[in-house]
């Protein structure tokens, strides 16, 4: 059912209720109404019953049957389809505790099992002081000659080499010789002065790329370079121009002596322009023996 149908049904019902209530109030209050007429003396009040009520207050026929949409059930099902109990939060899925198992102190935190390992603070202490009754072992003597042993170790031992130093001042300012750079260190290596392999590889790659670029540039220059016209081609072009000039000149000689129309005048001007251009080209080629042709 649409909103318009619901509003219309509610409006009709509201009007019917108002009409019923008005008619009931009118029929109850009208017979007992006290009327004051002009013929009554002294302004006395009289009570009369209305035998015929006005037609305005006649009861209207009530609308017993009202419109009910055939889609009411479908709309109701559609509205209830997306609704469900506890859909947002969901029902509680925890066990309800019994009254006997009430909350006690320290009942929630888990109780850790007791450790079987025994520790004591006395383990890290030093050994105790000997007692008065304890006596050390006395009378032990060794036959080792420590003097001879030490002398033999000194004689057979390798002498300690002094650290190489250099003095740069007369007052005896000493520094280490190894890190000073005065002693040749790197020139004695086998690979001293040899270019590393990665640098050689890099140089080859750079050289290869440079060669490719140079070839590309040379190709572009050759395509854009001017071409020199050979002697045979120069003679052929020159003979062709002279032949064209002779043909145009022959056509020019065949014109009439008297030019009396506009087409004749235009034709004469065109032939003169062609002959002039051919003469200019012939003079340029004859003047220059070496001719270059630019590529477009």
PDB file of C-alpha atoms in Angstrom, residues 57-213:
ATOM      1  CA  UNK A  57     -28.053  17.913  10.873  1.00  0.00           C
ATOM      2  CA  UNK A  58     -29.448  14.903   9.066  1.00  0.00           C
ATOM      3  CA  UNK A  59     -27.243  11.844   9.551  1.00  0.00           C
ATOM      4  CA  UNK A  60     -25.057  11.086   6.576  1.00  0.00           C
ATOM      5  CA  UNK A  61     -24.612   7.552   5.342  1.00  0.00           C
ATOM      6  CA  UNK A  62     -21.396   6.106   6.761  1.00  0.00           C
ATOM      7  CA  UNK A  63     -18.811   4.566   4.478  1.00  0.00           C
ATOM      8  CA  UNK A  64     -18.919   0.990   5.638  1.00  0.00           C
ATOM      9  CA  UNK A  65     -16.558  -0.421   3.016  1.00  0.00           C
ATOM     10  CA  UNK A  66     -13.233   1.377   2.572  1.00  0.00           C
ATOM     11  CA  UNK A  67     -10.437   0.830   0.139  1.00  0.00           C
ATOM     12  CA  UNK A  68      -7.815  -1.767   1.063  1.00  0.00           C
ATOM     13  CA  UNK A  69      -4.854  -2.234  -1.212  1.00  0.00           C
ATOM     14  CA  UNK A  70      -4.194  -5.695  -2.555  1.00  0.00           C
ATOM     15  CA  UNK A  71      -0.470  -5.138  -1.960  1.00  0.00           C
ATOM     16  CA  UNK A  72      -0.842  -4.587   1.796  1.00  0.00           C
ATOM     17  CA  UNK A  73       0.482  -8.012   2.744  1.00  0.00           C
ATOM     18  CA  UNK A  74       3.348  -7.774   0.241  1.00  0.00           C
ATOM     19  CA  UNK A  75       4.395  -4.353   1.554  1.00  0.00           C
ATOM     20  CA  UNK A  76       4.221  -5.571   5.149  1.00  0.00           C
ATOM     21  CA  UNK A  77       6.366  -8.590   4.369  1.00  0.00           C
ATOM     22  CA  UNK A  78       8.842  -6.405   2.500  1.00  0.00           C
ATOM     23  CA  UNK A  79       9.183  -4.074   5.500  1.00  0.00           C
ATOM     24  CA  UNK A  80       9.613  -6.933   7.946  1.00  0.00           C
ATOM     25  CA  UNK A  81      12.150  -8.703   5.760  1.00  0.00           C
ATOM     26  CA  UNK A  82      15.072  -6.476   6.775  1.00  0.00           C
ATOM     27  CA  UNK A  83      14.171  -6.430  10.460  1.00  0.00           C
ATOM     28  CA  UNK A  84      15.305  -9.026  12.947  1.00  0.00           C
ATOM     29  CA  UNK A  85      15.646  -9.201  16.688  1.00  0.00           C
ATOM     30  CA  UNK A  86      19.142  -8.471  18.049  1.00  0.00           C
ATOM     31  CA  UNK A  87      20.454  -7.958  14.566  1.00  0.00           C
ATOM     32  CA  UNK A  88      22.737  -5.045  15.458  1.00  0.00           C
ATOM     33  CA  UNK A  89      24.258  -6.311  18.694  1.00  0.00           C
ATOM     34  CA  UNK A  90      23.200  -9.945  18.637  1.00  0.00           C
ATOM     35  CA  UNK A  91      22.026 -12.067  21.554  1.00  0.00           C
ATOM     36  CA  UNK A  92      24.337 -12.765  24.459  1.00  0.00           C
ATOM     37  CA  UNK A  93      26.258 -15.983  23.824  1.00  0.00           C
ATOM     38  CA  UNK A  94      27.690 -16.448  27.303  1.00  0.00           C
ATOM     39  CA  UNK A  95      26.693 -18.948  29.927  1.00  0.00           C
ATOM     40  CA  UNK A  96      24.512 -17.469  32.607  1.00  0.00           C
ATOM     41  CA  UNK A  97      26.145 -18.105  35.994  1.00  0.00           C
ATOM     42  CA  UNK A  98      24.100 -19.867  38.621  1.00  0.00           C
ATOM     43  CA  UNK A  99      23.363 -18.173  41.950  1.00  0.00           C
ATOM     44  CA  UNK A 100      25.548 -20.709  43.721  1.00  0.00           C
ATOM     45  CA  UNK A 101      28.626 -19.761  41.692  1.00  0.00           C
ATOM     46  CA  UNK A 102      28.732 -16.109  42.704  1.00  0.00           C
ATOM     47  CA  UNK A 103      31.756 -13.939  42.009  1.00  0.00           C
ATOM     48  CA  UNK A 104      34.515 -14.381  44.525  1.00  0.00           C
ATOM     49  CA  UNK A 105      37.724 -12.555  45.223  1.00  0.00           C
ATOM     50  CA  UNK A 106      40.558 -13.362  42.778  1.00  0.00           C
ATOM     51  CA  UNK A 107      38.403 -15.843  40.895  1.00  0.00           C
ATOM     52  CA  UNK A 108      38.824 -14.278  37.449  1.00  0.00           C
ATOM     53  CA  UNK A 109      42.641 -14.127  37.051  1.00  0.00           C
ATOM     54  CA  UNK A 110      44.139 -17.532  36.177  1.00  0.00           C
ATOM     55  CA  UNK A 111      46.171 -19.155  38.870  1.00  0.00           C
ATOM     56  CA  UNK A 112      49.714 -19.891  37.724  1.00  0.00           C
ATOM     57  CA  UNK A 113      51.140 -23.309  38.563  1.00  0.00           C
ATOM     58  CA  UNK A 114      53.837 -23.474  41.179  1.00  0.00           C
ATOM     59  CA  UNK A 115      57.378 -23.855  39.901  1.00  0.00           C
ATOM     60  CA  UNK A 116      59.271 -27.008  40.806  1.00  0.00           C
ATOM     61  CA  UNK A 117      62.654 -25.317  40.439  1.00  0.00           C
ATOM     62  CA  UNK A 118      64.162 -24.336  43.763  1.00  0.00           C
ATOM     63  CA  UNK A 119      66.268 -21.226  43.892  1.00  0.00           C
ATOM     64  CA  UNK A 120      68.334 -19.883  46.719  1.00  0.00           C
ATOM     65  CA  UNK A 121      70.266 -16.694  47.253  1.00  0.00           C
ATOM     66  CA  UNK A 122      73.197 -18.639  48.700  1.00  0.00           C
ATOM     67  CA  UNK A 123      74.154 -20.024  45.262  1.00  0.00           C
ATOM     68  CA  UNK A 124      75.817 -16.794  44.133  1.00  0.00           C
ATOM     69  CA  UNK A 125      77.852 -16.304  47.289  1.00  0.00           C
ATOM     70  CA  UNK A 126      81.581 -16.883  47.562  1.00  0.00           C
ATOM     71  CA  UNK A 127      82.961 -19.968  49.289  1.00  0.00           C
ATOM     72  CA  UNK A 128      82.940 -19.694  53.072  1.00  0.00           C
ATOM     73  CA  UNK A 129      85.918 -18.794  55.211  1.00  0.00           C
ATOM     74  CA  UNK A 130      87.915 -21.857  56.366  1.00  0.00           C
ATOM     75  CA  UNK A 131      87.278 -22.930  59.907  1.00  0.00           C
ATOM     76  CA  UNK A 132      89.769 -22.905  62.737  1.00  0.00           C
ATOM     77  CA  UNK A 133      89.962 -26.651  62.652  1.00  0.00           C
ATOM     78  CA  UNK A 134      90.969 -26.711  58.969  1.00  0.00           C
ATOM     79  CA  UNK A 135      94.791 -26.951  58.404  1.00  0.00           C
ATOM     80  CA  UNK A 136      96.466 -26.616  54.974  1.00  0.00           C
ATOM     81  CA  UNK A 137      98.675 -29.349  53.584  1.00  0.00           C
ATOM     82  CA  UNK A 138     102.210 -28.551  54.642  1.00  0.00           C
ATOM     83  CA  UNK A 139     105.628 -29.807  53.527  1.00  0.00           C
ATOM     84  CA  UNK A 140     105.016 -29.985  49.744  1.00  0.00           C
ATOM     85  CA  UNK A 141     108.196 -29.056  47.813  1.00  0.00           C
ATOM     86  CA  UNK A 142     108.883 -28.815  44.065  1.00  0.00           C
ATOM     87  CA  UNK A 143     112.189 -29.700  42.374  1.00  0.00           C
ATOM     88  CA  UNK A 144     111.700 -27.255  39.487  1.00  0.00           C
ATOM     89  CA  UNK A 145     114.502 -24.732  38.935  1.00  0.00           C
ATOM     90  CA  UNK A 146     112.606 -21.598  38.040  1.00  0.00           C
ATOM     91  CA  UNK A 147     115.760 -19.585  37.338  1.00  0.00           C
ATOM     92  CA  UNK A 148     117.003 -21.942  34.663  1.00  0.00           C
ATOM     93  CA  UNK A 149     113.517 -22.328  33.217  1.00  0.00           C
ATOM     94  CA  UNK A 150     113.006 -18.595  32.870  1.00  0.00           C
ATOM     95  CA  UNK A 151     116.465 -18.157  31.362  1.00  0.00           C
ATOM     96  CA  UNK A 152     115.788 -20.868  28.777  1.00  0.00           C
ATOM     97  CA  UNK A 153     112.449 -19.289  27.842  1.00  0.00           C
ATOM     98  CA  UNK A 154     114.103 -15.926  27.329  1.00  0.00           C
ATOM     99  CA  UNK A 155     116.951 -17.371  25.238  1.00  0.00           C
ATOM    100  CA  UNK A 156     114.716 -19.535  23.045  1.00  0.00           C
ATOM    101  CA  UNK A 157     111.950 -16.960  22.706  1.00  0.00           C
ATOM    102  CA  UNK A 158     111.537 -14.681  19.688  1.00  0.00           C
ATOM    103  CA  UNK A 159     112.663 -11.161  20.305  1.00  0.00           C
ATOM    104  CA  UNK A 160     109.962  -8.521  20.146  1.00  0.00           C
ATOM    105  CA  UNK A 161     110.329  -6.244  17.165  1.00  0.00           C
ATOM    106  CA  UNK A 162     110.048  -2.563  17.856  1.00  0.00           C
ATOM    107  CA  UNK A 163     107.255  -0.662  16.175  1.00  0.00           C
ATOM    108  CA  UNK A 164     108.545   1.239  13.119  1.00  0.00           C
ATOM    109  CA  UNK A 165     108.285   4.955  13.664  1.00  0.00           C
ATOM    110  CA  UNK A 166     109.570   8.131  12.065  1.00  0.00           C
ATOM    111  CA  UNK A 167     110.588  11.407  13.614  1.00  0.00           C
ATOM    112  CA  UNK A 168     109.610  14.578  11.811  1.00  0.00           C
ATOM    113  CA  UNK A 169     111.089  17.087  14.220  1.00  0.00           C
ATOM    114  CA  UNK A 170     114.370  17.515  15.990  1.00  0.00           C
ATOM    115  CA  UNK A 171     112.608  17.478  19.333  1.00  0.00           C
ATOM    116  CA  UNK A 172     111.653  13.816  18.844  1.00  0.00           C
ATOM    117  CA  UNK A 173     108.029  14.013  17.626  1.00  0.00           C
ATOM    118  CA  UNK A 174     107.359  10.349  16.737  1.00  0.00           C
ATOM    119  CA  UNK A 175     104.602   8.875  14.557  1.00  0.00           C
ATOM    120  CA  UNK A 176     103.788   5.443  13.171  1.00  0.00           C
ATOM    121  CA  UNK A 177     105.618   4.613   9.974  1.00  0.00           C
ATOM    122  CA  UNK A 178     103.066   2.192   8.514  1.00  0.00           C
ATOM    123  CA  UNK A 179     100.236   4.722   8.178  1.00  0.00           C
ATOM    124  CA  UNK A 180     102.448   7.637   7.177  1.00  0.00           C
ATOM    125  CA  UNK A 181     102.699   6.738   3.485  1.00  0.00           C
ATOM    126  CA  UNK A 182     106.494   6.791   3.478  1.00  0.00           C
ATOM    127  CA  UNK A 183     106.796   3.016   3.159  1.00  0.00           C
ATOM    128  CA  UNK A 184     105.740   1.442  -0.174  1.00  0.00           C
ATOM    129  CA  UNK A 185     102.718  -0.695   0.600  1.00  0.00           C
ATOM    130  CA  UNK A 186     100.361  -0.936  -2.369  1.00  0.00           C
ATOM    131  CA  UNK A 187     102.927  -1.049  -5.176  1.00  0.00           C
ATOM    132  CA  UNK A 188     104.030  -4.488  -4.007  1.00  0.00           C
ATOM    133  CA  UNK A 189     100.614  -6.018  -4.653  1.00  0.00           C
ATOM    134  CA  UNK A 190     100.084  -8.284  -7.653  1.00  0.00           C
ATOM    135  CA  UNK A 191      97.114  -6.343  -9.032  1.00  0.00           C
ATOM    136  CA  UNK A 192      98.728  -2.931  -8.594  1.00  0.00           C
ATOM    137  CA  UNK A 193      98.161  -0.722 -11.637  1.00  0.00           C
ATOM    138  CA  UNK A 194      95.696  -3.154 -13.261  1.00  0.00           C
ATOM    139  CA  UNK A 195      92.301  -1.743 -14.200  1.00  0.00           C
ATOM    140  CA  UNK A 196      89.510  -3.587 -12.380  1.00  0.00           C
ATOM    141  CA  UNK A 197      87.317  -5.905 -14.369  1.00  0.00           C
ATOM    142  CA  UNK A 198      84.093  -3.988 -13.720  1.00  0.00           C
ATOM    143  CA  UNK A 199      85.660  -0.778 -15.068  1.00  0.00           C
ATOM    144  CA  UNK A 200      86.753  -2.560 -18.261  1.00  0.00           C
ATOM    145  CA  UNK A 201      83.263  -3.938 -18.709  1.00  0.00           C
ATOM    146  CA  UNK A 202      81.776  -0.522 -18.164  1.00  0.00           C
ATOM    147  CA  UNK A 203      84.149   1.069 -20.677  1.00  0.00           C
ATOM    148  CA  UNK A 204      83.211  -1.520 -23.306  1.00  0.00           C
ATOM    149  CA  UNK A 205      79.520  -0.801 -22.799  1.00  0.00           C
ATOM    150  CA  UNK A 206      80.105   2.949 -23.094  1.00  0.00           C
ATOM    151  CA  UNK A 207      82.204   2.448 -26.236  1.00  0.00           C
ATOM    152  CA  UNK A 208      79.537   0.279 -27.832  1.00  0.00           C
ATOM    153  CA  UNK A 209      76.811   2.816 -27.101  1.00  0.00           C
ATOM    154  CA  UNK A 210      78.985   5.619 -28.490  1.00  0.00           C
ATOM    155  CA  UNK A 211      79.599   3.687 -31.718  1.00  0.00           C
ATOM    156  CA  UNK A 212      75.887   3.084 -32.160  1.00  0.00           C
ATOM    157  CA  UNK A 213      75.191   6.771 -31.640  1.00  0.00           C
TER     158      UNK A 213
END
